[in-house]
Coordinates of C-alpha atoms and ligand atoms in Angstrom, one line a residue:
M27 CA 340.9 -16.8 106.3
A28 CA 343.6 -14.5 105.8
R29 CA 347.1 -15.6 107.2
A30 CA 347.5 -12.1 109.7
N31 CA 344.1 -12.7 111.1
D32 CA 345.0 -15.7 112.9
E33 CA 348.0 -15.5 113.8
A34 CA 347.3 -11.9 115.7
A35 CA 344.7 -13.4 117.0
A36 CA 346.7 -16.0 118.2
A37 CA 349.1 -13.9 119.5
L38 CA 346.8 -12.2 122.2
Q39 CA 345.1 -15.3 122.6
E40 CA 348.8 -16.3 124.1
Y41 CA 348.6 -13.0 126.1
A42 CA 345.1 -13.1 127.5
D43 CA 346.8 -16.9 128.7
L44 CA 350.4 -15.2 129.9
F45 CA 348.4 -12.3 131.7
A46 CA 346.2 -15.1 133.2
M47 CA 349.1 -17.0 134.3
T48 CA 350.4 -14.1 136.0
G49 CA 348.1 -12.9 137.8
G50 CA 346.1 -10.5 136.1
D51 CA 342.5 -9.5 136.2
A52 CA 340.2 -12.2 134.9
F53 CA 337.4 -9.7 133.3
R54 CA 340.9 -8.3 131.2
V55 CA 341.6 -11.8 129.7
R56 CA 338.0 -12.4 129.2
S57 CA 338.7 -9.2 126.9
Y58 CA 341.8 -10.2 125.0
Q59 CA 339.4 -13.5 124.6
K60 CA 337.0 -12.4 122.8
A61 CA 339.0 -10.0 120.8
A62 CA 341.1 -12.5 119.3
K63 CA 338.4 -14.8 118.7
A64 CA 336.6 -11.2 117.3
I65 CA 340.1 -11.2 115.0
A66 CA 340.3 -14.9 113.7
G67 CA 336.3 -15.0 112.9
H68 CA 336.5 -11.7 111.2
P69 CA 336.0 -12.1 107.4
E70 CA 338.1 -8.8 105.7
D71 CA 342.3 -9.4 106.4
I72 CA 342.7 -6.8 109.0
A73 CA 346.5 -6.4 107.5
G74 CA 344.9 -4.4 104.9
G75 CA 342.3 -2.7 106.8
D76 CA 341.3 -1.5 110.5
V77 CA 341.5 -3.9 113.4
R78 CA 339.4 -0.9 115.0
S79 CA 336.5 -2.2 112.7
V80 CA 336.3 -5.6 114.4
P81 CA 333.7 -5.8 117.1
G82 CA 335.5 -6.4 120.4
V83 CA 339.4 -4.4 119.9
G84 CA 339.2 -1.0 121.7
E85 CA 342.2 1.6 121.4
A86 CA 344.8 -0.5 123.1
I87 CA 344.3 -3.6 121.8
A88 CA 344.2 -2.4 118.6
K89 CA 347.4 -0.6 119.9
K90 CA 348.9 -4.2 120.6
I91 CA 347.7 -5.4 117.2
E92 CA 348.9 -2.7 115.0
E93 CA 352.9 -3.4 116.9
F94 CA 352.1 -7.1 116.4
L95 CA 351.6 -6.6 112.4
Q96 CA 354.2 -4.2 112.4
R97 CA 357.1 -6.3 113.9
G98 CA 355.0 -9.8 114.8
S99 CA 355.3 -9.4 119.0
F100 CA 354.0 -6.3 120.9
R101 CA 355.7 -4.9 124.2
Q102 CA 353.4 -6.1 127.1
L103 CA 353.7 -10.0 124.8
D104 CA 357.4 -9.8 125.1
D105 CA 357.6 -8.8 129.0
L106 CA 354.8 -11.8 129.7
R107 CA 357.2 -13.9 128.2
G108 CA 360.0 -12.8 129.5
R109 CA 358.5 -13.6 132.9
I110 CA 357.3 -17.3 131.8
P111 CA 358.7 -19.3 129.5
E112 CA 357.3 -21.9 127.2
G113 CA 357.7 -24.5 128.3
V114 CA 355.3 -23.4 131.9
R115 CA 353.0 -22.0 128.4
R116 CA 352.8 -25.7 127.6
M117 CA 352.5 -26.8 131.0
T118 CA 349.0 -25.8 131.6
R119 CA 348.1 -27.4 128.6
I120 CA 348.4 -31.3 130.9
P121 CA 345.2 -32.5 131.3
G122 CA 344.4 -31.1 134.8
L123 CA 346.9 -28.6 135.7
G124 CA 345.9 -25.3 135.4
P125 CA 347.4 -22.2 135.2
K126 CA 347.7 -22.0 138.7
K127 CA 349.6 -24.3 139.9
A128 CA 352.3 -24.3 137.0
V129 CA 353.1 -20.6 137.8
F130 CA 353.3 -22.7 141.4
L131 CA 355.6 -25.1 140.4
F132 CA 357.4 -22.7 137.6
T133 CA 358.1 -20.7 140.7
E134 CA 358.7 -22.2 143.9
L135 CA 360.1 -25.4 141.8
G136 CA 361.4 -24.5 139.3
I137 CA 360.2 -26.5 137.2
D138 CA 360.0 -25.0 133.6
S139 CA 358.3 -27.3 131.1
P140 CA 356.0 -31.3 131.2
D141 CA 359.9 -33.2 131.2
A142 CA 360.9 -31.6 133.7
L143 CA 357.6 -32.2 135.5
R144 CA 357.6 -35.7 135.1
E145 CA 361.4 -35.9 136.2
A146 CA 360.0 -34.1 139.2
I147 CA 357.7 -36.3 139.7
T148 CA 359.1 -39.7 139.2
A149 CA 362.1 -38.5 141.0
G150 CA 359.7 -38.3 144.3
R151 CA 360.6 -34.2 144.5
L152 CA 356.8 -33.7 144.5
S153 CA 356.0 -35.7 147.7
G154 CA 354.8 -33.6 150.8
V155 CA 354.4 -30.4 148.9
K156 CA 351.0 -29.4 149.5
G157 CA 347.8 -29.8 146.6
L158 CA 349.8 -32.4 145.0
G159 CA 349.6 -36.4 146.6
P160 CA 350.2 -39.5 145.1
R161 CA 346.5 -39.0 143.5
T162 CA 347.1 -35.9 141.8
A163 CA 350.5 -36.6 140.6
E164 CA 349.6 -40.0 139.1
N165 CA 347.0 -38.1 137.1
L166 CA 349.9 -35.4 136.0
L167 CA 351.7 -38.4 134.7
K168 CA 349.1 -40.0 133.3
G169 CA 348.2 -36.1 131.7
I170 CA 351.6 -36.1 130.5
E171 CA 351.0 -38.2 128.4
Q172 CA 348.2 -37.9 127.2
M173 CA 349.4 -35.0 125.9
E174 CA 352.6 -36.0 123.9
Q175 CA 349.7 -38.8 121.9
A176 CA 347.6 -35.9 121.0
G177 CA 350.7 -33.6 120.2
R178 CA 351.8 -36.2 117.3
R179 CA 348.9 -36.0 115.5
V180 CA 346.8 -33.0 114.6
H181 CA 342.6 -32.3 115.2
I182 CA 340.1 -33.1 112.3
G183 CA 340.0 -29.5 111.7
I184 CA 342.7 -28.1 111.2
A185 CA 344.1 -31.7 108.5
T186 CA 341.1 -30.5 107.0
E187 CA 342.0 -26.4 106.4
L188 CA 345.1 -27.9 105.9
A189 CA 344.6 -30.2 103.1
E190 CA 342.4 -28.0 101.3
K191 CA 344.5 -25.7 101.0
V192 CA 347.2 -28.0 99.8
I193 CA 345.0 -29.3 97.2
A194 CA 343.5 -25.9 95.9
S195 CA 347.9 -24.6 96.1
L196 CA 348.1 -27.5 93.5
S197 CA 345.0 -27.9 91.6
D198 CA 345.0 -26.3 88.0
D199 CA 344.6 -27.6 84.4
R200 CA 347.4 -29.8 84.5
V201 CA 346.3 -31.6 87.1
E202 CA 343.6 -34.7 86.6
R203 CA 342.3 -35.4 89.4
I204 CA 343.4 -34.4 93.3
A205 CA 341.8 -35.6 96.4
Y206 CA 342.6 -36.4 100.3
A207 CA 342.9 -40.1 101.3
G208 CA 343.9 -41.9 104.8
S209 CA 342.3 -40.5 108.3
L210 CA 341.2 -37.9 107.1
R211 CA 339.2 -39.0 104.7
R212 CA 337.5 -41.8 106.9
M213 CA 337.1 -38.3 109.7
K214 CA 339.0 -39.6 112.7
D215 CA 338.5 -37.0 115.1
T216 CA 342.6 -37.0 115.0
I217 CA 345.0 -37.0 112.1
G218 CA 348.4 -38.8 112.1
D219 CA 349.6 -37.2 108.9
I220 CA 347.9 -36.1 105.6
D221 CA 347.6 -38.1 102.7
V222 CA 347.1 -36.3 99.5
L223 CA 346.6 -38.3 95.7
A224 CA 346.9 -36.5 92.7
V225 CA 347.2 -37.6 88.7
G226 CA 348.9 -35.3 86.9
P227 CA 352.4 -34.1 85.4
A228 CA 355.8 -34.9 87.0
E229 CA 356.4 -31.0 87.3
L230 CA 353.9 -31.0 90.2
M231 CA 356.0 -32.7 92.8
A232 CA 358.6 -29.7 92.7
D233 CA 356.0 -27.1 92.7
F234 CA 355.1 -28.9 96.2
R235 CA 358.1 -28.7 97.6
A236 CA 358.4 -25.2 96.6
M237 CA 355.3 -24.0 97.8
P238 CA 355.0 -21.5 101.1
Y239 CA 353.6 -23.9 103.5
V240 CA 356.7 -26.3 103.5
A241 CA 358.8 -25.7 106.1
E242 CA 360.7 -29.0 105.4
V243 CA 361.0 -31.5 102.5
I244 CA 361.3 -35.2 104.0
A245 CA 361.4 -37.6 101.4
A246 CA 361.6 -36.1 97.5
G247 CA 360.9 -39.4 95.0
E248 CA 359.3 -40.0 91.6
K249 CA 356.1 -41.3 93.3
K250 CA 355.9 -39.9 97.0
T251 CA 356.4 -36.7 98.2
S252 CA 356.5 -36.0 102.4
I253 CA 357.0 -32.8 103.7
R254 CA 356.3 -31.2 106.9
T255 CA 354.1 -27.5 107.2
T256 CA 355.0 -24.7 109.0
G257 CA 352.4 -25.9 111.4
G258 CA 354.8 -28.3 112.3
V259 CA 351.8 -31.5 109.8
Q260 CA 353.4 -33.9 107.7
V261 CA 352.0 -34.4 104.0
D262 CA 352.5 -36.9 101.7
L263 CA 352.0 -36.2 97.8
R264 CA 351.7 -39.0 95.3
L265 CA 351.4 -38.9 92.0
I266 CA 348.8 -41.9 90.9
P267 CA 348.6 -43.3 87.0
A268 CA 345.4 -41.9 86.3
E269 CA 343.7 -45.7 85.5
S270 CA 344.3 -47.0 88.7
W271 CA 342.6 -43.8 90.4
G272 CA 340.3 -45.8 91.9
A273 CA 342.2 -48.5 93.8
A274 CA 345.0 -45.9 94.8
M275 CA 342.5 -44.2 96.4
Q276 CA 341.0 -47.6 98.0
Y277 CA 344.3 -48.1 99.1
F278 CA 345.1 -45.3 100.7
T279 CA 341.9 -44.1 102.1
G280 CA 342.5 -47.0 104.7
S281 CA 342.3 -48.2 107.1
K282 CA 345.1 -50.4 107.2
E283 CA 342.5 -52.8 109.1
H284 CA 339.6 -52.9 106.8
N285 CA 342.3 -53.0 103.7
V286 CA 343.3 -56.2 105.2
R287 CA 339.8 -58.0 105.0
I288 CA 338.8 -55.9 101.4
R289 CA 342.0 -58.2 100.2
E290 CA 341.3 -61.4 102.0
M291 CA 338.5 -61.4 100.0
A292 CA 339.8 -61.0 96.9
V293 CA 342.7 -63.7 97.6
K294 CA 339.6 -66.0 98.1
K295 CA 338.8 -65.1 94.8
G296 CA 342.5 -66.4 93.8
W297 CA 342.3 -62.9 92.6
K298 CA 345.3 -59.8 93.5
L299 CA 344.5 -56.5 95.3
S300 CA 346.7 -54.1 95.3
E301 CA 347.2 -49.6 94.6
Y302 CA 347.1 -50.3 91.3
G303 CA 344.3 -52.3 91.1
L304 CA 342.1 -55.9 91.0
F305 CA 344.3 -58.0 89.3
E306 CA 343.9 -61.6 88.0
G307 CA 347.4 -62.3 87.0
E308 CA 348.2 -60.0 84.7
R309 CA 344.5 -59.1 83.5
V310 CA 342.5 -55.9 85.5
I311 CA 339.2 -56.9 87.2
A312 CA 338.9 -52.9 88.4
S313 CA 341.0 -50.5 88.8
R314 CA 339.3 -47.0 87.9
T315 CA 336.4 -46.3 91.1
E316 CA 336.2 -47.7 94.0
E317 CA 332.5 -48.7 93.2
E318 CA 334.0 -51.7 90.4
I319 CA 336.6 -52.4 93.3
Y320 CA 334.0 -53.4 95.8
E321 CA 331.0 -54.1 93.0
A322 CA 334.0 -57.0 92.1
L323 CA 334.3 -58.6 95.5
G324 CA 330.3 -58.6 95.9
M325 CA 329.7 -55.5 97.9
P326 CA 328.1 -51.8 97.7
W327 CA 330.3 -49.5 98.1
I328 CA 330.9 -48.6 101.6
P329 CA 331.6 -45.1 103.1
P330 CA 334.8 -44.3 103.8
T331 CA 334.2 -43.1 107.5
M332 CA 332.6 -46.8 107.9
R333 CA 336.1 -48.4 106.8
E334 CA 337.5 -49.5 110.4
D335 CA 336.7 -53.5 110.5
G336 CA 333.5 -52.9 112.7
G337 CA 332.3 -54.8 111.2
E338 CA 331.4 -53.1 107.5
V339 CA 332.5 -55.5 105.2
A340 CA 330.8 -58.5 106.7
A341 CA 327.8 -56.4 106.7
A342 CA 328.0 -54.9 103.2
L343 CA 328.8 -58.9 101.6
R344 CA 324.8 -59.3 103.5
G345 CA 323.5 -56.1 101.9
E346 CA 322.8 -54.6 105.0
L347 CA 324.9 -51.3 105.0
P348 CA 322.8 -49.1 106.9
E349 CA 322.3 -45.7 105.1
V350 CA 324.0 -43.2 107.1
V351 CA 323.1 -40.1 108.2
T352 CA 324.8 -37.3 105.8
L353 CA 325.1 -33.6 106.3
D354 CA 322.1 -33.1 103.2
D355 CA 320.0 -35.0 106.2
L356 CA 320.8 -32.5 109.0
R357 CA 317.2 -29.5 108.8
G358 CA 318.5 -27.4 112.1
D359 CA 320.9 -26.6 114.7
L360 CA 320.3 -27.0 118.0
H361 CA 323.5 -25.3 120.1
T362 CA 324.8 -22.0 119.0
H363 CA 326.0 -18.9 120.7
T364 CA 325.8 -14.8 120.1
D365 CA 327.2 -11.7 121.6
L366 CA 324.5 -11.8 124.0
T367 CA 327.2 -14.2 125.8
D368 CA 330.4 -15.9 124.6
G369 CA 330.0 -15.7 120.3
I370 CA 331.3 -12.7 118.5
A371 CA 328.3 -12.2 116.4
S372 CA 324.8 -10.4 116.9
L373 CA 321.7 -12.6 117.2
G374 CA 320.4 -10.8 113.9
D375 CA 323.7 -12.2 111.6
M376 CA 323.9 -15.4 113.5
V377 CA 320.2 -16.1 112.1
A378 CA 320.7 -14.9 108.6
A379 CA 324.1 -16.9 108.4
A380 CA 322.0 -20.3 109.9
A381 CA 319.0 -19.4 107.3
G382 CA 321.3 -19.1 104.3
L383 CA 322.2 -22.8 105.2
G384 CA 318.8 -23.7 104.7
Y385 CA 317.4 -24.8 107.8
S386 CA 313.9 -25.7 109.1
Y387 CA 314.9 -24.6 112.3
Y388 CA 317.3 -22.8 114.4
A389 CA 318.5 -23.0 118.4
V390 CA 320.2 -20.0 119.9
T391 CA 321.0 -21.7 123.0
D392 CA 323.8 -18.8 125.1
H393 CA 325.2 -19.5 128.1
A394 CA 322.8 -19.1 131.4
P395 CA 323.8 -17.4 134.8
D396 CA 326.3 -19.6 136.8
L397 CA 328.9 -19.0 134.2
V398 CA 329.8 -16.4 136.2
M399 CA 331.7 -14.9 133.3
Q400 CA 329.0 -15.0 130.9
R401 CA 326.7 -12.3 133.0
M402 CA 323.1 -13.5 131.8
T403 CA 320.7 -12.7 133.9
L404 CA 317.2 -14.1 132.8
D405 CA 316.6 -10.2 132.5
K406 CA 318.6 -10.8 128.8
A407 CA 317.5 -14.2 128.3
L408 CA 313.8 -12.3 127.9
A409 CA 314.7 -9.9 126.4
Q410 CA 316.6 -12.1 123.7
R411 CA 313.5 -14.0 123.6
E412 CA 311.5 -11.2 122.8
R413 CA 314.2 -10.0 119.7
L414 CA 313.7 -13.4 118.8
A415 CA 310.1 -13.6 118.7
R416 CA 310.4 -10.3 116.4
L417 CA 313.0 -12.1 113.3
Q418 CA 310.6 -15.2 113.8
E419 CA 308.8 -12.6 111.1
S420 CA 311.9 -11.9 108.8
Y421 CA 312.0 -16.0 108.4
P422 CA 308.7 -17.6 107.5
G423 CA 310.8 -21.0 106.3
M424 CA 312.5 -21.1 109.8
R425 CA 311.7 -21.6 112.9
L426 CA 313.7 -19.8 115.3
L427 CA 314.0 -21.7 118.6
H428 CA 314.7 -19.9 122.0
G429 CA 317.1 -22.2 124.1
T430 CA 319.8 -21.5 126.4
E431 CA 322.9 -23.9 127.2
L432 CA 322.8 -25.3 130.8
N433 CA 325.5 -25.6 133.2
I434 CA 325.6 -28.9 135.2
G435 CA 326.9 -27.5 139.0
P436 CA 329.1 -30.6 140.7
D437 CA 325.8 -31.8 142.6
G438 CA 324.0 -32.0 138.9
S439 CA 321.6 -29.1 139.3
V440 CA 321.3 -26.7 136.7
D441 CA 321.1 -23.0 136.6
W442 CA 317.7 -22.1 136.6
P443 CA 314.4 -23.4 138.5
A444 CA 311.9 -25.6 136.3
E445 CA 309.1 -22.7 135.7
V446 CA 311.8 -20.8 134.1
L447 CA 313.6 -23.6 132.1
A448 CA 309.6 -24.4 131.2
G449 CA 309.7 -20.8 128.3
F450 CA 312.6 -21.9 126.5
D451 CA 312.0 -24.2 123.3
V452 CA 315.6 -26.4 124.0
T453 CA 317.8 -26.8 126.7
V454 CA 321.1 -27.7 126.2
A455 CA 323.2 -28.8 129.6
S456 CA 327.0 -29.2 129.9
V457 CA 329.4 -29.4 132.5
H458 CA 331.8 -26.5 132.2
S459 CA 333.6 -27.1 135.6
H460 CA 334.7 -29.9 138.7
F461 CA 335.9 -31.7 135.7
N462 CA 338.4 -34.2 138.5
Q463 CA 335.3 -35.6 140.3
S464 CA 335.3 -39.0 141.0
R465 CA 334.0 -41.8 138.8
D466 CA 331.1 -42.2 140.9
E467 CA 330.6 -38.0 141.1
M468 CA 330.3 -37.4 138.0
T469 CA 328.3 -40.7 137.0
A470 CA 325.9 -39.3 139.4
R471 CA 326.1 -35.7 138.1
F472 CA 325.2 -36.4 134.4
I473 CA 322.3 -39.3 135.5
A474 CA 320.7 -36.0 137.7
A475 CA 320.7 -33.8 134.5
C476 CA 319.6 -36.7 132.8
D477 CA 316.8 -36.6 135.2
N478 CA 315.5 -33.4 135.0
P479 CA 312.7 -33.2 133.0
Q480 CA 313.4 -30.1 131.9
V481 CA 316.9 -30.7 130.1
H482 CA 316.4 -32.4 126.7
I483 CA 320.0 -32.4 126.0
I484 CA 323.9 -33.1 127.5
G485 CA 326.0 -30.8 125.6
H486 CA 329.7 -32.0 124.9
P487 CA 329.8 -34.7 127.6
T488 CA 333.1 -35.9 128.0
T489 CA 334.2 -32.3 128.4
R490 CA 337.5 -33.4 126.1
K491 CA 339.5 -30.4 124.6
I492 CA 341.3 -32.5 121.4
G493 CA 345.4 -32.2 122.8
K494 CA 344.6 -29.9 125.7
R495 CA 342.1 -31.3 128.3
G496 CA 341.1 -35.0 128.4
P497 CA 337.9 -36.6 129.1
V498 CA 335.9 -36.4 132.6
D499 CA 335.7 -39.8 134.0
A500 CA 332.3 -41.3 134.4
D501 CA 329.9 -44.9 133.8
W502 CA 329.4 -44.2 130.6
D503 CA 327.0 -47.4 130.3
A504 CA 324.8 -45.7 133.6
V505 CA 324.8 -42.6 132.3
F506 CA 323.4 -43.7 128.8
R507 CA 321.1 -46.1 130.2
R508 CA 319.0 -43.2 132.1
A509 CA 319.4 -40.4 129.1
A510 CA 318.0 -43.2 127.2
A511 CA 315.2 -43.6 129.2
T512 CA 314.5 -40.5 130.1
G513 CA 314.6 -39.6 126.5
T514 CA 317.6 -37.3 127.2
A515 CA 319.6 -36.6 124.0
M516 CA 323.4 -36.6 124.0
E517 CA 324.9 -34.3 121.8
I518 CA 327.7 -34.3 119.0
D519 CA 329.1 -31.5 119.7
S520 CA 330.9 -30.8 116.1
Y521 CA 333.8 -28.1 117.3
P522 CA 336.8 -30.2 116.1
D523 CA 338.7 -29.7 118.9
R524 CA 336.0 -30.7 120.8
S525 CA 334.3 -33.7 118.8
D526 CA 332.0 -34.8 121.5
L527 CA 331.0 -37.4 121.9
P528 CA 333.5 -39.4 120.3
D529 CA 332.6 -42.0 117.5
D530 CA 333.2 -45.5 120.2
L531 CA 331.0 -43.7 123.0
V532 CA 328.6 -43.2 120.2
R533 CA 328.6 -46.7 119.2
L534 CA 328.0 -47.6 123.0
A535 CA 325.3 -44.7 123.3
R536 CA 323.8 -46.0 120.6
H537 CA 323.6 -49.1 121.9
H538 CA 321.6 -48.3 124.8
G539 CA 319.0 -46.4 122.8
V540 CA 319.9 -43.2 122.7
K541 CA 319.1 -40.4 120.5
F542 CA 321.6 -37.8 119.5
S543 CA 322.1 -34.1 118.4
I544 CA 324.9 -33.4 116.1
D545 CA 325.1 -29.5 116.9
S546 CA 327.8 -26.7 115.9
D547 CA 328.4 -25.0 119.7
S548 CA 329.0 -22.1 116.7
H549 CA 330.4 -19.1 118.7
A550 CA 331.1 -17.2 115.5
I551 CA 329.3 -17.2 111.8
P552 CA 332.1 -19.3 110.7
H553 CA 331.7 -21.9 112.9
L554 CA 328.5 -22.8 112.0
V555 CA 329.4 -25.6 108.9
N556 CA 331.4 -27.2 111.3
Q557 CA 328.7 -29.6 111.6
R558 CA 329.9 -31.7 108.8
Y559 CA 333.2 -32.7 111.5
G560 CA 329.7 -34.5 113.6
V561 CA 328.2 -35.8 110.7
G562 CA 331.4 -37.7 110.0
I563 CA 331.5 -38.8 113.6
A564 CA 328.0 -40.0 113.2
Q565 CA 329.1 -42.0 110.1
R566 CA 331.8 -43.9 111.8
A567 CA 329.0 -44.8 114.6
W568 CA 326.7 -45.9 112.1
L569 CA 323.9 -43.5 113.1
T570 CA 320.7 -43.4 110.9
T571 CA 318.7 -40.1 110.7
D572 CA 316.2 -42.0 113.1
D573 CA 319.1 -42.2 115.9
V574 CA 320.0 -38.1 115.1
I575 CA 317.3 -35.6 116.3
N576 CA 317.9 -32.1 114.3
T577 CA 317.6 -34.8 111.0
W578 CA 313.4 -34.7 112.0
P579 CA 310.8 -32.2 110.9
L580 CA 310.0 -30.3 113.3
D581 CA 306.5 -31.6 114.4
R582 CA 308.7 -34.5 115.8
L583 CA 311.6 -32.9 117.3
L584 CA 308.6 -30.6 119.0
A585 CA 307.6 -33.6 120.3
F586 CA 310.8 -34.9 121.2
L587 CA 310.8 -31.8 123.1
G588 CA 308.3 -31.7 125.2
R589 CA 306.8 -28.5 123.6
E590 CA 304.1 -30.1 121.0
G591 CA 301.7 -27.1 119.7
R592 CA 304.5 -24.9 120.1
Ligands
DGT622 P1 347.1 -41.1 110.5 O1 348.2 -41.2 109.3 O2 347.7 -41.9 111.9 O3 345.8 -40.8 111.0 O4 346.3 -42.9 109.8 P2 346.2 -43.7 108.3 O5 345.0 -44.5 108.0 O6 346.0 -41.7 107.1 O7 347.9 -44.0 107.7 P3 349.2 -44.0 107.0 O8 348.9 -42.1 106.5 O9 349.8 -44.1 107.7 O10 348.5 -44.7 105.7 C1 347.0 -44.3 105.2 C2 346.3 -45.3 104.1 O11 347.4 -46.4 103.4 C3 346.2 -46.7 105.6 O12 344.9 -46.5 106.0 C4 346.4 -47.6 104.5 C5 347.3 -47.7 103.9 N1 348.7 -48.4 103.7 C6 349.6 -47.4 104.5 N2 350.1 -48.2 104.8 C7 350.2 -49.5 104.3 C8 350.3 -50.3 104.8 O13 351.5 -51.0 104.5 N3 349.4 -51.6 104.2 C9 348.1 -51.5 104.1 N4 347.8 -52.9 104.1 N5 347.7 -50.3 103.7 C10 348.8 -48.9 103.9
CA623 CA1 347.3 -40.6 107.2
CA624 CA1 350.5 -40.7 105.4
ZN625 ZN1 329.9 -25.2 126.4

């Protein structure tokens, strides 16, 4: 994606945030947000073309973007930045602290950063302030810590795009092999630093240090160079002898705990395992490929996503490693949006893109009326259903499913009555507000949604946004038990800053017998391929195709949805 688009979109998004914080009109905020998304998702570079050709960009926004392209900012943004310090904006990213409260704390108490807020709370300066009782203050402290923890790591979407860019920038005919290892290859939802391994000439290190994405060189050695990118992410590049490629990939993929377990196996046999190979004295037993190393230790190759010392070595030794679900196993997507609500692409364009991915079925699940900002009505939904039925004629190989993403209200009820819901092929029900309910209330809320026979899938269950909002508090054992009993699937929302359910909760839900749907939650065409991240989560939780409803043939899926014969 073109850099100018991303930067302009980020500036417009910042403007939308600041505009909202200063009490700006909510519908204008939304139009800025929509335009920002449209610009980010626009296939052509706006720096070379006309920003007015981007859907959702009107004259007023176009002028701002043009000024931004010329000088890296625009007047209205400068104004608002002057009124709201950067630290106050960072305060809005503290889980549990909304923009209104952040502005209040700034204007009334002069608190202008998360650090200042922590100080004020610990010094007791907030006691007696309305709406900031001891429980809220406690939660804010936790939220600040959570944000700082997350701030040092990036989510898998950012890390993957960066790793692919680094690898592309270094790939040429002098470079025999190049790949990423570490937590990114294991597909953790957050990544501390990116570990790239290469077989190539020594000059590669100097080339790497000179790349335009490098902001700082942290360490420059012959075997390893570490840099920090302009986006603040550390990337380590290691030069590997060609004959050690497999051993190095195995070693630097980790996890540390998995490697300890593997090394124990080697030691028991009187061998030594290092990043250079598996050795008996001076003799090399295996080093070229990972497969050879695992085989020499009496195991089949273990997928990187399973290398967390969660019993995978024992299972591999017994020959009982499960066959985990892969991207190829997915036959469709059950949670996607169009520009009828908050997506940026039209129904026709989304469906065409889905067909290009070779799906057997594809569900369109725009928001239902309770999210007022989306302005959905039953008439609009029914008109969309008709358009979808007409589109179906052009896609004989792909079944189009008409769905909706329902909003789970604070009491567990959803937007539409049963008779309306019966008209949809599939429903995803999600929490979008009242995130701070008590554990009991939240648990009851999810259980009520599971008990609704017209709810098929619980969308992005924890509602977390990595680096922005923590998970809601619920008794997940109780929720998953009811989901399994009622045949309600849990979603693995693959949007990378959600990654929701996270892998540990997927494992817990699987233990209770829950089924899963690995969805993209796409709001634009480029989001469709995010399903690969959801597959990573599923693999980390050892899911097989039997656990994942959107790997199933259409008939089995429709039966699960109670829509057989449709
Ligand atoms: P991260 O970067 O925090 O997301 O996590 P990783 O797993 O990528 O960790 P990192 O970058 O420190 O190291 C990459 C891999 O290299 C790690 O998973 C295992 C291996 N490794 C690095 N240092 C050591 C070490 O001192 N001992 C062992 N056994 N393995 C190491
Ligand atoms: Ca790493
Ligand atoms: Ca590293
Ligand atoms: Zn949602």
